[in-house]
Coordinates of C-alpha atoms in Angstrom, one line a residue:
M282 CA -31.0 69.8 -136.2
K283 CA -29.0 66.5 -136.7
K284 CA -27.1 65.7 -139.8
L285 CA -28.4 62.1 -140.0
S286 CA -31.4 60.2 -138.6
I287 CA -31.3 56.4 -138.9
V288 CA -34.5 54.5 -138.7
I289 CA -34.5 50.7 -138.2
V290 CA -37.8 48.8 -138.1
N291 CA -37.5 45.5 -136.2
Y292 CA -39.6 42.4 -136.0
N293 CA -38.3 39.3 -134.1
V294 CA -34.7 39.5 -135.2
R295 CA -33.0 40.4 -131.9
H296 CA -29.5 39.1 -132.5
F297 CA -29.3 40.5 -136.0
L298 CA -30.6 43.9 -134.7
E299 CA -27.9 43.9 -132.0
Q300 CA -25.2 43.3 -134.6
T301 CA -26.6 46.0 -136.9
L302 CA -26.7 48.5 -134.0
H303 CA -23.1 47.8 -133.1
S304 CA -22.0 48.4 -136.7
V305 CA -24.2 51.6 -136.9
F306 CA -22.6 53.2 -133.8
N307 CA -19.1 52.3 -135.0
A308 CA -19.9 54.1 -138.2
L309 CA -21.3 57.3 -136.5
H310 CA -18.0 58.6 -135.2
N311 CA -17.8 62.4 -135.6
I312 CA -21.3 62.5 -137.1
D313 CA -24.1 64.3 -135.4
A314 CA -26.8 61.7 -135.6
E315 CA -29.8 60.0 -133.9
V316 CA -30.9 56.4 -134.2
F317 CA -34.5 55.2 -134.0
V318 CA -35.6 51.6 -133.5
V319 CA -39.2 50.9 -134.2
D320 CA -40.2 47.5 -132.8
N321 CA -43.3 45.9 -134.3
N322 CA -44.3 44.0 -131.2
S323 CA -41.5 41.4 -131.2
V324 CA -41.7 38.5 -128.8
D325 CA -38.0 37.6 -128.8
G326 CA -36.7 40.1 -126.3
S327 CA -35.6 42.8 -128.9
V328 CA -37.1 45.7 -126.9
D329 CA -35.3 44.7 -123.7
M330 CA -32.1 44.2 -125.5
V331 CA -32.2 47.7 -127.1
R332 CA -33.0 49.3 -123.7
K333 CA -30.2 47.4 -122.0
L334 CA -27.4 47.6 -124.5
F335 CA -28.2 50.7 -126.5
P336 CA -29.9 53.3 -124.1
Q337 CA -28.9 56.1 -126.6
V338 CA -31.4 54.7 -129.2
K339 CA -34.8 56.4 -129.5
L340 CA -37.0 53.3 -129.1
I341 CA -40.6 53.1 -130.3
A342 CA -42.2 49.9 -129.0
N343 CA -45.4 49.2 -130.8
K344 CA -48.1 47.1 -129.2
H345 CA -49.0 45.5 -132.6
N346 CA -47.3 44.8 -135.9
S347 CA -48.2 48.0 -137.8
G348 CA -46.3 47.1 -141.0
F349 CA -43.0 48.3 -142.4
S350 CA -44.3 51.6 -143.9
K351 CA -46.2 52.8 -140.9
A352 CA -43.4 51.9 -138.5
N353 CA -40.9 53.9 -140.6
N354 CA -43.2 56.9 -140.8
Q355 CA -43.6 56.9 -137.0
A356 CA -39.8 57.6 -136.6
I357 CA -39.5 59.8 -139.7
R358 CA -42.1 62.2 -138.2
Q359 CA -39.9 62.6 -135.1
A360 CA -36.6 62.7 -136.9
T361 CA -34.6 65.9 -137.1
G362 CA -31.9 64.9 -139.5
E363 CA -31.0 66.6 -142.7
Y364 CA -30.8 63.1 -144.1
I365 CA -33.0 60.1 -143.2
L366 CA -31.6 56.5 -143.6
L367 CA -34.0 53.6 -143.7
L368 CA -32.0 50.6 -142.7
N369 CA -32.9 46.9 -142.3
P370 CA -32.2 45.2 -139.0
D371 CA -30.2 42.4 -140.7
T372 CA -27.4 44.5 -142.1
I373 CA -23.8 45.4 -141.3
V374 CA -22.4 48.8 -142.4
Q375 CA -18.8 49.7 -142.9
E376 CA -17.2 52.3 -140.7
D377 CA -17.0 54.8 -143.6
T378 CA -20.5 54.1 -145.0
F379 CA -22.4 57.1 -143.5
R380 CA -19.6 59.6 -144.0
K381 CA -19.2 58.7 -147.7
C382 CA -23.0 58.8 -148.3
I383 CA -23.3 62.2 -146.6
D384 CA -20.4 63.6 -148.6
F385 CA -21.9 62.4 -151.9
M386 CA -25.3 63.8 -151.2
D387 CA -23.9 67.1 -150.0
A388 CA -22.1 67.3 -153.4
H389 CA -25.2 66.3 -155.4
P390 CA -28.1 68.5 -154.2
E391 CA -30.2 67.1 -157.0
G392 CA -30.0 63.6 -155.3
G393 CA -33.2 62.7 -153.5
G394 CA -32.2 59.1 -152.6
L395 CA -29.1 57.0 -152.5
G396 CA -28.5 53.2 -152.4
V397 CA -25.2 51.5 -151.8
K398 CA -23.5 48.3 -153.0
M399 CA -25.0 45.4 -151.0
L400 CA -23.4 42.0 -150.4
D401 CA -25.0 38.9 -149.1
G402 CA -23.7 36.9 -146.1
Q403 CA -21.1 35.2 -148.3
G404 CA -19.7 38.5 -149.7
R405 CA -21.4 38.2 -153.0
F406 CA -23.0 41.1 -154.8
L407 CA -26.7 41.5 -154.4
P408 CA -28.2 42.5 -157.8
E409 CA -31.1 44.3 -156.1
S410 CA -28.6 47.0 -155.1
K411 CA -29.7 48.7 -158.3
R412 CA -33.1 48.3 -160.0
G413 CA -35.1 49.6 -162.8
L414 CA -38.8 50.5 -162.8
P415 CA -40.9 47.3 -162.9
S416 CA -43.0 48.1 -166.0
P417 CA -45.2 45.4 -167.6
E418 CA -42.4 44.7 -170.1
V419 CA -39.7 44.5 -167.4
A420 CA -42.0 42.4 -165.1
F421 CA -42.7 39.9 -168.0
Y422 CA -39.0 39.4 -168.6
K423 CA -38.3 38.8 -164.9
I424 CA -41.3 36.5 -164.3
F425 CA -40.6 34.2 -167.2
G426 CA -36.9 34.0 -166.6
L427 CA -35.5 36.0 -169.5
A428 CA -33.9 38.5 -167.1
A429 CA -32.1 35.6 -165.4
L430 CA -31.0 34.1 -168.8
F431 CA -29.7 37.4 -170.1
P432 CA -28.8 39.5 -167.0
K433 CA -26.4 41.8 -169.0
S434 CA -28.9 42.6 -171.8
K435 CA -30.2 46.2 -172.0
R436 CA -33.6 44.8 -173.0
F437 CA -34.0 41.8 -170.8
G438 CA -31.9 42.9 -167.8
K439 CA -33.7 46.1 -166.9
Y440 CA -35.1 44.8 -163.6
H441 CA -31.7 44.6 -161.9
L442 CA -29.9 46.9 -164.5
G443 CA -27.4 44.1 -165.0
Y444 CA -25.9 46.0 -168.0
L445 CA -24.6 48.7 -165.6
D446 CA -21.2 48.3 -164.0
E447 CA -21.7 47.4 -160.3
N448 CA -18.5 49.2 -159.4
Q449 CA -19.5 52.6 -160.8
T450 CA -22.0 55.2 -159.7
H451 CA -25.2 55.4 -161.7
E452 CA -28.6 57.1 -161.8
V453 CA -31.2 54.4 -161.1
D454 CA -35.0 54.2 -160.9
I455 CA -35.4 52.1 -157.7
L456 CA -33.6 52.0 -154.4
S457 CA -33.6 48.9 -152.1
G458 CA -35.6 49.3 -148.9
A459 CA -32.7 47.6 -147.0
Y460 CA -30.7 50.8 -147.3
M461 CA -32.5 54.0 -148.5
F462 CA -30.4 57.1 -147.8
L463 CA -32.9 60.0 -148.3
R464 CA -32.8 63.8 -148.2
K465 CA -35.3 65.1 -145.6
E466 CA -36.2 68.0 -147.9
T467 CA -37.3 65.5 -150.6
L468 CA -39.5 63.6 -148.1
D469 CA -41.1 66.9 -147.0
K470 CA -42.0 67.6 -150.7
I471 CA -43.1 64.2 -151.9
G472 CA -44.5 62.7 -148.7
L473 CA -43.5 59.8 -146.5
L474 CA -43.8 56.1 -147.2
E475 CA -47.2 55.0 -148.6
E476 CA -48.9 53.1 -145.8
E477 CA -51.1 51.2 -148.2
Y478 CA -48.2 48.8 -148.5
F479 CA -47.9 46.5 -145.4
M480 CA -44.6 45.1 -146.5
Y481 CA -42.7 45.2 -149.9
G482 CA -43.4 47.6 -152.7
E483 CA -43.0 50.7 -150.5
D484 CA -39.4 51.2 -151.6
I485 CA -40.4 51.0 -155.2
D486 CA -43.3 53.5 -154.6
L487 CA -41.1 56.0 -152.7
S488 CA -38.2 55.7 -155.2
W489 CA -40.5 56.5 -158.1
R490 CA -42.1 59.4 -156.3
I491 CA -38.6 60.8 -155.7
I492 CA -38.1 60.9 -159.5
L493 CA -41.6 62.3 -160.1
G494 CA -40.7 65.0 -157.6
G495 CA -37.8 66.2 -159.7
Y496 CA -35.0 64.5 -157.9
K497 CA -32.6 61.7 -158.8
N498 CA -31.8 58.4 -157.3
Y499 CA -28.2 57.2 -157.2
Y500 CA -26.5 53.8 -156.9
F501 CA -23.3 54.5 -155.0
P502 CA -20.7 51.6 -154.8
E503 CA -18.0 53.5 -153.0
T504 CA -19.0 51.8 -149.8
R505 CA -20.5 48.4 -149.1
I506 CA -22.9 46.8 -146.6
I507 CA -23.8 43.2 -145.8
H508 CA -27.4 42.3 -146.0
Y509 CA -28.6 39.0 -144.7
K510 CA -31.5 38.7 -147.1
G511 CA -34.8 37.3 -145.9
E512 CA -34.3 37.2 -142.1
S513 CA -37.4 39.1 -141.1
T514 CA -39.5 37.3 -143.7
K515 CA -38.9 34.0 -145.3
K516 CA -38.5 34.8 -148.9
T517 CA -39.1 31.2 -150.1
S518 CA -42.5 31.1 -148.4
I519 CA -45.8 31.1 -150.3
N520 CA -46.9 34.0 -148.1
Y521 CA -44.0 36.1 -149.3
V522 CA -45.0 35.4 -152.9
F523 CA -48.5 36.6 -152.4
I524 CA -47.5 39.7 -150.3
F525 CA -44.8 40.8 -152.7
Y526 CA -46.8 40.5 -155.9
K527 CA -49.9 42.1 -154.5
A528 CA -47.7 45.0 -153.6
M529 CA -46.7 45.2 -157.3
I530 CA -50.3 45.3 -158.3
I531 CA -50.9 48.2 -155.9
F532 CA -48.0 50.1 -157.5
A533 CA -49.2 49.4 -161.0
S534 CA -52.7 50.6 -160.3
K535 CA -51.2 53.9 -159.0
Y536 CA -48.7 54.7 -161.7
F537 CA -49.5 52.9 -164.9
S538 CA -52.3 53.6 -167.4
S539 CA -55.5 51.5 -167.0
R540 CA -54.5 49.3 -169.9
N541 CA -51.0 48.7 -168.7
A542 CA -52.2 48.2 -165.1
K543 CA -54.5 45.5 -166.3
L544 CA -51.7 43.8 -168.3
F545 CA -49.4 44.1 -165.3
S546 CA -52.1 42.7 -163.0
F547 CA -52.5 39.7 -165.3
L548 CA -48.8 39.1 -165.4
I549 CA -48.5 39.4 -161.6
H550 CA -51.4 37.0 -161.0
S551 CA -49.8 34.5 -163.4
A552 CA -46.6 34.9 -161.5
I553 CA -48.3 34.4 -158.1
Y554 CA -49.7 31.0 -159.1
F555 CA -46.6 30.0 -161.0
R556 CA -44.2 30.9 -158.1
A557 CA -46.6 29.5 -155.5
S558 CA -46.8 26.2 -157.3
L559 CA -43.0 26.0 -157.6
S560 CA -42.7 26.8 -153.9
I561 CA -45.1 24.1 -152.9
I562 CA -43.4 21.5 -155.1
K563 CA -40.0 22.5 -153.8
R564 CA -41.0 22.3 -150.2
F565 CA -42.7 19.0 -150.8
I566 CA -39.6 17.5 -152.4
D567 CA -37.3 18.9 -149.7
K568 CA -39.5 17.5 -146.9
T569 CA -40.2 14.1 -148.5
I570 CA -37.2 13.1 -150.5
I571 CA -35.4 11.3 -147.6
P572 CA -38.6 9.6 -146.2
I573 CA -39.6 8.5 -149.7
A574 CA -36.1 7.1 -150.4
D575 CA -36.2 5.3 -147.0
F576 CA -39.5 3.7 -147.7
T577 CA -38.7 2.7 -151.3
V578 CA -35.3 1.2 -150.6
T579 CA -36.4 -0.5 -147.4
L580 CA -39.5 -2.0 -149.1
G581 CA -37.4 -3.1 -152.1
G582 CA -34.8 -4.8 -149.9
F583 CA -37.6 -6.5 -147.9
Y584 CA -39.0 -7.9 -151.2
L585 CA -35.5 -9.3 -152.1
L586 CA -35.1 -10.8 -148.6
K587 CA -38.5 -12.5 -148.8
N588 CA -37.6 -14.1 -152.1
F589 CA -34.2 -15.2 -150.7
W590 CA -35.9 -16.7 -147.6
E591 CA -38.5 -18.5 -149.7
I592 CA -36.0 -20.1 -152.0
N593 CA -33.1 -20.9 -149.6
Y594 CA -34.9 -21.7 -146.4
K595 CA -38.5 -22.5 -147.2
Q596 CA -37.4 -24.1 -150.5
Q597 CA -40.7 -23.1 -152.0
P598 CA -41.2 -20.0 -154.3
N599 CA -44.2 -17.9 -153.3
Y600 CA -44.3 -19.5 -149.9
F601 CA -45.6 -16.4 -148.2
P602 CA -49.1 -15.1 -149.2
E603 CA -49.6 -11.9 -151.3
E604 CA -50.7 -10.0 -148.2
L605 CA -47.2 -9.9 -146.9
M606 CA -46.0 -7.5 -149.6
L607 CA -49.3 -5.9 -150.3
Y608 CA -50.1 -4.8 -146.7
A609 CA -47.7 -6.1 -144.0
A610 CA -44.3 -5.1 -145.4
P611 CA -45.4 -1.5 -146.3
L612 CA -46.8 -1.2 -142.8
Y613 CA -43.5 -2.5 -141.3
C614 CA -41.6 0.1 -143.3
L615 CA -43.9 2.9 -142.1
I616 CA -43.6 1.8 -138.4
W617 CA -39.8 1.7 -138.7
Q618 CA -39.8 5.2 -140.2
G619 CA -42.3 6.5 -137.7
S620 CA -40.3 5.3 -134.7
T621 CA -37.2 6.7 -136.3
Y622 CA -38.9 10.0 -136.6
F623 CA -39.7 10.1 -132.9
T624 CA -36.2 9.2 -131.9
G625 CA -34.9 12.1 -134.0
G626 CA -33.5 10.1 -136.9
Y627 CA -35.0 12.5 -139.4
K628 CA -33.5 15.6 -137.8
R629 CA -30.7 17.2 -139.9
G630 CA -27.3 16.0 -138.7
S631 CA -28.8 13.2 -136.6
S632 CA -26.4 10.4 -135.6
L633 CA -26.7 6.8 -136.8
F634 CA -27.5 5.8 -133.2
K635 CA -30.8 7.7 -133.4
I636 CA -31.7 5.6 -136.5
F637 CA -30.7 2.5 -134.7
Q638 CA -32.9 3.4 -131.7
G639 CA -35.8 4.0 -134.0
V640 CA -35.5 0.7 -135.9
I641 CA -35.2 -1.2 -132.6
I642 CA -38.3 0.4 -131.2
G643 CA -40.2 -0.1 -134.5
T644 CA -39.2 -3.8 -134.5
I645 CA -40.5 -4.2 -130.9
I646 CA -43.8 -2.6 -132.0
I647 CA -44.1 -4.8 -135.1
S648 CA -43.3 -7.9 -133.1
A649 CA -46.0 -7.0 -130.5
F650 CA -48.5 -6.2 -133.3
S651 CA -47.9 -9.5 -135.0
N652 CA -48.5 -11.4 -131.8
F653 CA -51.9 -9.8 -131.4
F654 CA -53.0 -10.5 -134.9
D655 CA -52.3 -14.1 -136.1
S656 CA -53.2 -13.3 -139.7
Y657 CA -50.3 -10.9 -139.9
R658 CA -47.7 -13.3 -138.2
F659 CA -45.8 -14.2 -141.3
S660 CA -42.2 -14.7 -140.2
R661 CA -40.3 -13.4 -137.2
A662 CA -37.0 -14.1 -139.0
L663 CA -38.1 -11.8 -141.9
I664 CA -39.0 -9.1 -139.4
L665 CA -35.6 -9.4 -137.9
L666 CA -33.8 -9.4 -141.2
G667 CA -36.0 -6.6 -142.5
S668 CA -35.1 -4.5 -139.4
V669 CA -31.4 -5.0 -140.2
W670 CA -31.9 -4.1 -143.8
G671 CA -34.1 -1.1 -142.8
F672 CA -31.3 0.3 -140.6
A673 CA -28.7 -0.3 -143.3
A674 CA -30.9 1.3 -145.9
M675 CA -31.7 4.5 -143.9
A676 CA -28.1 4.8 -142.7
G677 CA -26.8 4.4 -146.2
I678 CA -29.1 7.0 -147.6
R679 CA -28.1 9.5 -145.0
M680 CA -24.4 8.8 -145.5
L681 CA -24.7 9.3 -149.3
A682 CA -26.6 12.6 -148.7
H683 CA -24.0 13.7 -146.2
Y684 CA -21.2 12.8 -148.6
K685 CA -22.9 14.8 -151.4
T686 CA -22.8 17.9 -149.2
Y687 CA -19.6 17.5 -147.1
R688 CA -17.5 14.9 -149.0
N689 CA -17.2 12.6 -146.0
F690 CA -19.3 10.0 -144.2
R691 CA -19.0 11.4 -140.7
I692 CA -22.8 11.5 -139.9
G693 CA -23.7 13.7 -137.0
E694 CA -20.8 16.1 -137.6
T695 CA -20.8 19.3 -139.6
G696 CA -18.3 17.8 -141.9
K697 CA -16.7 21.3 -142.1
N698 CA -13.2 22.4 -141.2
I699 CA -13.8 25.7 -139.4
L700 CA -11.3 28.6 -139.1
L701 CA -11.6 31.5 -136.7
I702 CA -10.1 35.0 -137.5
G703 CA -9.6 37.0 -134.3
S704 CA -7.3 37.8 -131.5
E705 CA -5.8 35.0 -129.4
T706 CA -8.0 35.9 -126.4
E707 CA -11.3 36.1 -128.3
S708 CA -10.5 33.1 -130.5
I709 CA -9.7 30.8 -127.5
R710 CA -12.9 32.0 -125.8
I711 CA -15.0 31.1 -128.8
I712 CA -13.2 27.7 -129.4
E713 CA -13.8 26.7 -125.7
R714 CA -17.5 27.7 -126.0
I715 CA -17.9 25.7 -129.3
K716 CA -16.2 22.6 -127.7
E717 CA -18.6 22.9 -124.8
T718 CA -21.8 23.5 -126.7
R719 CA -21.2 22.3 -130.3
P720 CA -18.8 19.4 -129.8
A721 CA -19.5 18.0 -133.3
W722 CA -18.0 21.1 -134.9
N723 CA -14.5 20.6 -136.2
I724 CA -12.4 23.7 -135.3
T725 CA -9.1 23.7 -137.1
G726 CA -7.6 26.7 -135.4
F727 CA -7.5 30.5 -135.6
I728 CA -5.5 33.1 -137.4
S729 CA -4.6 36.6 -136.1
P730 CA -6.1 39.6 -137.9
G731 CA -2.8 41.5 -137.6
P732 CA 0.8 40.7 -138.7
E733 CA 2.0 39.8 -135.2
D734 CA 3.3 36.3 -134.5
V735 CA 1.0 34.5 -131.9
K736 CA 2.7 31.8 -129.9
N737 CA -0.2 29.4 -129.6
D738 CA -0.6 25.8 -130.9
L739 CA -4.0 26.7 -132.3
C740 CA -2.8 29.7 -134.2
L741 CA -2.2 28.8 -137.8
G742 CA -0.8 32.1 -139.0
T743 CA -1.9 35.6 -139.8
V744 CA -4.6 37.0 -142.1
Q745 CA -1.9 37.8 -144.7
Q746 CA -1.5 34.0 -145.1
I747 CA -5.2 33.2 -145.3
E748 CA -5.3 31.7 -148.8
E749 CA -2.5 29.3 -148.1
I750 CA -4.1 28.3 -144.7
I751 CA -7.5 27.7 -146.4
D752 CA -5.8 25.5 -149.1
I753 CA -3.5 23.5 -146.7
H754 CA -6.1 22.9 -144.0
K755 CA -9.1 22.4 -146.4
I756 CA -11.1 25.1 -144.7
N757 CA -14.8 25.1 -145.5
E758 CA -16.1 27.8 -143.1
I759 CA -14.6 31.0 -141.6
L760 CA -15.9 32.6 -138.4
F761 CA -15.0 36.3 -138.0
C762 CA -14.7 37.7 -134.5
S763 CA -16.1 41.2 -135.1
K764 CA -14.6 42.4 -131.7
D765 CA -11.2 42.2 -133.4
L766 CA -12.0 43.0 -137.0
P767 CA -13.7 46.2 -138.3
A768 CA -16.6 45.7 -140.6
H769 CA -14.7 46.9 -143.7
Q770 CA -12.0 44.3 -143.2
I771 CA -14.6 41.5 -142.8
I772 CA -16.3 42.7 -146.0
E773 CA -13.0 43.0 -147.8
L774 CA -12.0 39.4 -146.8
M775 CA -15.5 38.0 -147.7
S776 CA -15.4 39.5 -151.2
G777 CA -11.7 39.0 -151.8
I778 CA -11.4 35.3 -151.0
D779 CA -12.3 33.3 -154.1
V780 CA -12.7 29.7 -152.9
R781 CA -15.6 27.6 -154.0
N782 CA -18.1 26.6 -151.3
L783 CA -16.3 28.6 -148.6
Q784 CA -18.8 29.9 -146.1
F785 CA -18.6 32.9 -143.8
K786 CA -20.2 33.7 -140.4
I787 CA -19.7 36.5 -137.9
I788 CA -19.5 36.4 -134.1
P789 CA -20.4 39.8 -132.7
G790 CA -18.0 41.2 -130.1
E791 CA -18.0 39.2 -126.8
S792 CA -21.3 37.5 -127.7
N793 CA -22.3 33.8 -127.5
Y794 CA -24.0 33.6 -130.9
I795 CA -23.0 33.3 -134.5
I796 CA -24.7 34.9 -137.5
G797 CA -24.3 34.0 -141.1
S798 CA -26.1 33.1 -144.3
S799 CA -25.3 30.3 -146.8
S800 CA -27.3 31.7 -149.7
R801 CA -28.6 35.0 -151.1
D802 CA -32.0 33.4 -151.4
T803 CA -32.4 32.1 -147.8
Q804 CA -32.8 33.7 -144.4
G805 CA -29.8 34.3 -142.1
D806 CA -28.6 31.5 -139.9
F807 CA -28.3 31.9 -136.1
F808 CA -26.4 29.6 -133.8
T809 CA -26.2 30.0 -130.0
L810 CA -23.1 29.1 -128.1
N811 CA -24.9 29.1 -124.8
L812 CA -25.5 25.8 -123.0
E813 CA -28.8 24.5 -124.3
L814 CA -31.5 23.0 -122.0
N815 CA -32.4 19.5 -122.9
I816 CA -36.1 20.3 -123.1
S817 CA -35.5 22.8 -125.9
S818 CA -34.4 20.0 -128.2
K819 CA -36.9 19.2 -131.0
V820 CA -36.1 15.5 -130.5
N821 CA -37.0 15.7 -126.8
L822 CA -40.1 17.7 -127.5
R823 CA -41.2 15.0 -129.9
K824 CA -40.5 12.3 -127.3
K825 CA -42.4 14.3 -124.7
R826 CA -45.4 14.5 -127.0
F827 CA -45.2 10.8 -127.9
L828 CA -45.0 9.9 -124.2
D829 CA -48.0 12.1 -123.5
L830 CA -50.1 10.4 -126.2
G831 CA -49.0 6.9 -125.0
I832 CA -49.8 7.5 -121.4
S833 CA -53.1 9.1 -122.4
C834 CA -54.0 6.0 -124.4
V835 CA -53.2 3.7 -121.4
L836 CA -55.2 5.9 -119.0
L837 CA -58.2 6.1 -121.3
V838 CA -58.3 2.3 -121.7
F839 CA -58.3 1.8 -117.9
S840 CA -60.3 4.9 -117.1
P841 CA -63.7 3.1 -116.5
I842 CA -62.0 1.4 -113.6
I843 CA -59.5 3.9 -112.2
M844 CA -61.5 7.1 -112.6
W845 CA -63.6 6.3 -109.6
F846 CA -60.5 6.4 -107.3
F847 CA -60.1 10.2 -108.1
N848 CA -61.9 12.9 -106.1
K849 CA -62.9 14.4 -109.4
P850 CA -63.4 11.6 -111.9
L851 CA -64.8 13.9 -114.7
K852 CA -61.8 16.2 -114.2
F853 CA -59.5 13.2 -114.7
I854 CA -61.2 12.2 -118.0
G855 CA -61.1 15.9 -119.1
N856 CA -57.4 16.0 -118.4
I857 CA -56.8 13.0 -120.6
F858 CA -58.6 14.6 -123.5
S859 CA -56.8 17.9 -122.9
V860 CA -53.5 16.1 -123.2
F861 CA -54.8 14.3 -126.3
S862 CA -55.7 17.6 -128.0
G863 CA -52.2 19.1 -127.2
K864 CA -53.7 21.8 -125.0
Y865 CA -51.8 20.4 -122.0
S866 CA -48.9 18.0 -121.2
W867 CA -49.0 15.6 -118.3
V868 CA -45.9 17.4 -116.9
G869 CA -45.1 21.1 -117.2
Y870 CA -43.5 23.9 -115.2
E871 CA -44.9 25.2 -112.0
G872 CA -46.4 28.7 -112.9
T873 CA -43.6 31.0 -111.8
G874 CA -43.6 33.1 -115.0
D875 CA -39.9 32.5 -115.6
R876 CA -39.3 33.8 -119.2
T877 CA -35.8 32.4 -119.4
L878 CA -37.0 28.8 -119.7
P879 CA -38.0 27.3 -123.1
T880 CA -41.8 27.4 -123.6
I881 CA -43.6 24.1 -123.3
K882 CA -47.3 23.1 -122.8
K883 CA -48.9 23.7 -119.5
G884 CA -48.8 20.7 -117.2
I885 CA -51.4 18.8 -115.3
I886 CA -48.7 18.2 -112.8
S887 CA -45.2 19.8 -112.4
P888 CA -41.7 18.7 -111.3
A889 CA -42.5 20.5 -108.1
S890 CA -45.6 18.4 -107.4
V891 CA -43.4 15.9 -105.4
L892 CA -42.1 18.6 -103.1
P893 CA -43.3 18.7 -99.5
P894 CA -45.4 21.7 -98.6
H895 CA -42.7 23.3 -96.4
K896 CA -40.3 23.4 -99.4
R897 CA -42.7 25.0 -102.0
D898 CA -41.3 28.5 -102.0
L899 CA -40.8 30.3 -105.3
N900 CA -37.0 30.0 -105.3
T901 CA -37.1 26.2 -104.8
I902 CA -39.8 25.8 -107.4
G903 CA -37.8 27.9 -109.8
N904 CA -34.7 25.8 -109.3
V905 CA -36.8 22.6 -109.7
N906 CA -38.2 23.9 -113.0
F907 CA -34.7 24.8 -114.3
D908 CA -33.3 21.4 -113.3
Y909 CA -36.2 19.7 -115.1
A910 CA -35.6 21.7 -118.3
R911 CA -31.8 21.3 -118.2
N912 CA -31.8 17.5 -117.5
Y913 CA -35.0 16.5 -119.2
N914 CA -35.5 12.9 -120.2
P915 CA -38.9 11.2 -121.0
L916 CA -38.2 8.8 -118.1
T917 CA -38.4 11.9 -115.8
D918 CA -42.0 12.5 -116.9
L919 CA -42.9 8.9 -116.4
L920 CA -41.4 8.8 -112.9
L921 CA -43.2 12.1 -112.0
I922 CA -46.5 10.7 -113.2
I923 CA -46.1 7.6 -111.2
K924 CA -45.1 9.5 -108.0
S925 CA -47.9 12.1 -108.5
F926 CA -50.5 9.7 -110.0
W927 CA -53.4 10.7 -107.7
K928 CA -52.9 14.4 -108.7
L929 CA -53.7 13.7 -112.4
G930 CA -57.4 14.4 -111.6
V931 CA -57.0 17.8 -110.1

């Protein structure tokens, strides 16, 4: 029999899971334990990663997503530990976490469950570390904001027990499912997780059954973990709102009286529509505020330019007809914005050059359009002036938005001064990778985790001098090299540095990716430091789709003539509509089944279509596919289509 069995349920969070497992095994020193990973049919390579890097893990690879409760129960039924820990795959535990939890539970046989002090990715306390029973009264206070207004109140703050000291051990009603340290004897008595809950609510149900079974739940702050909230599920999504509150209704129907359950159900349904409405409004504002600002400012400036042109050059007020401002000018603005979208000008962190490209392309389209329709040919000079103003307006809006966030106007850069904490060898490795793959990031230097004096120009000092270094170099973000810093030191630094707007991220040992979270309400962030293939860029994917649609339009217009030159004319027409619908692209990979390449639409032709028959071996085709993905440019597709034109009908 083992002392501890750890169960981690994973769904498409491979890199977070890898970091969690590293921290778990670092904390299992001298503890007789077993670790289970139950994968709910992830498609991100999680299963292969666990098999390769952690062969000691007992892996259960499900062929479908069975839900959180069922997946946990699969492992619990096989577990042999005296204690069972249910652990989220987006957590980091300290080296002493398991030992301290075991010692506490050994000393408190009445304890059925234990939760610990949880911090978010910025080192801030997560209030859900300790919770009260969500009765109708408590739910009312939380749903309508009274709990947030009066978090320390014994009446209104019961949901997160805000009136209890977060640094002292307490008996609590509800444990967090992110870290549930359970006595196996208790589970044998009260049963496993209730599988009626697909996700959310199962931790509340199990915690309450522990108390009903005669045991106690404890909040234990003598050790801490990091929990990147919301990585497996996007907690700001409408889907999350519905799933979470429906779970609350299931709980109420099981444990509350009929009258209270009906009241609880009413409150929950009110909350669902209230929160869903807020979520829709917030998402709409987030997605449209920049485009609406672009349209409004560009159109307003165009109106002023029109008046200026009429008075100073035409010397006749109201020279242009009403149709200019009613129809043509709004259409011009939309075309400039549409072309800017396709050049990547609406991508976060996009450069001003992308906006310039978009406006130029839009101006060409507007000029061509006005030449075809005489009734809309108002003034070429106004179109040119409008394009200059459109670029200035869109650039200015982005510069103001950038300044609001980063306090500088360096569009296209992170605007952050980044500091690494790690050994000289690891820090230099990471800095070189960042320069190669993220050249816009501003790396100020690194500091040593120990007291030793490092003789390197990029070394700014030691961790003992960190506050002075942050102040002098105006550091906005710190990257921890976890190869050189134990988890407890990282957590100590996160929670101990009190600098406004300072962000933290972690680089797992000898890896090429960075993990962090800028808010307790958002999912974790993931940045790769591997060389990225051009075709994986969202901007290039948009360009590829735009090119597909443009070529399809041209081919469709001339299809009555050219279709008869193909061996299968109907197949040619069918291919055009397949590309229109998005089922196919004109150019895609040759079917080698290489999973290392970014996924794109299947192609009518491939980069290997131009190869002579004697060179069409799998190795050559694979190399051609890789070169195509790495060096992708829309012009590549156009040239391939021209060279393989007569293969478009096969």
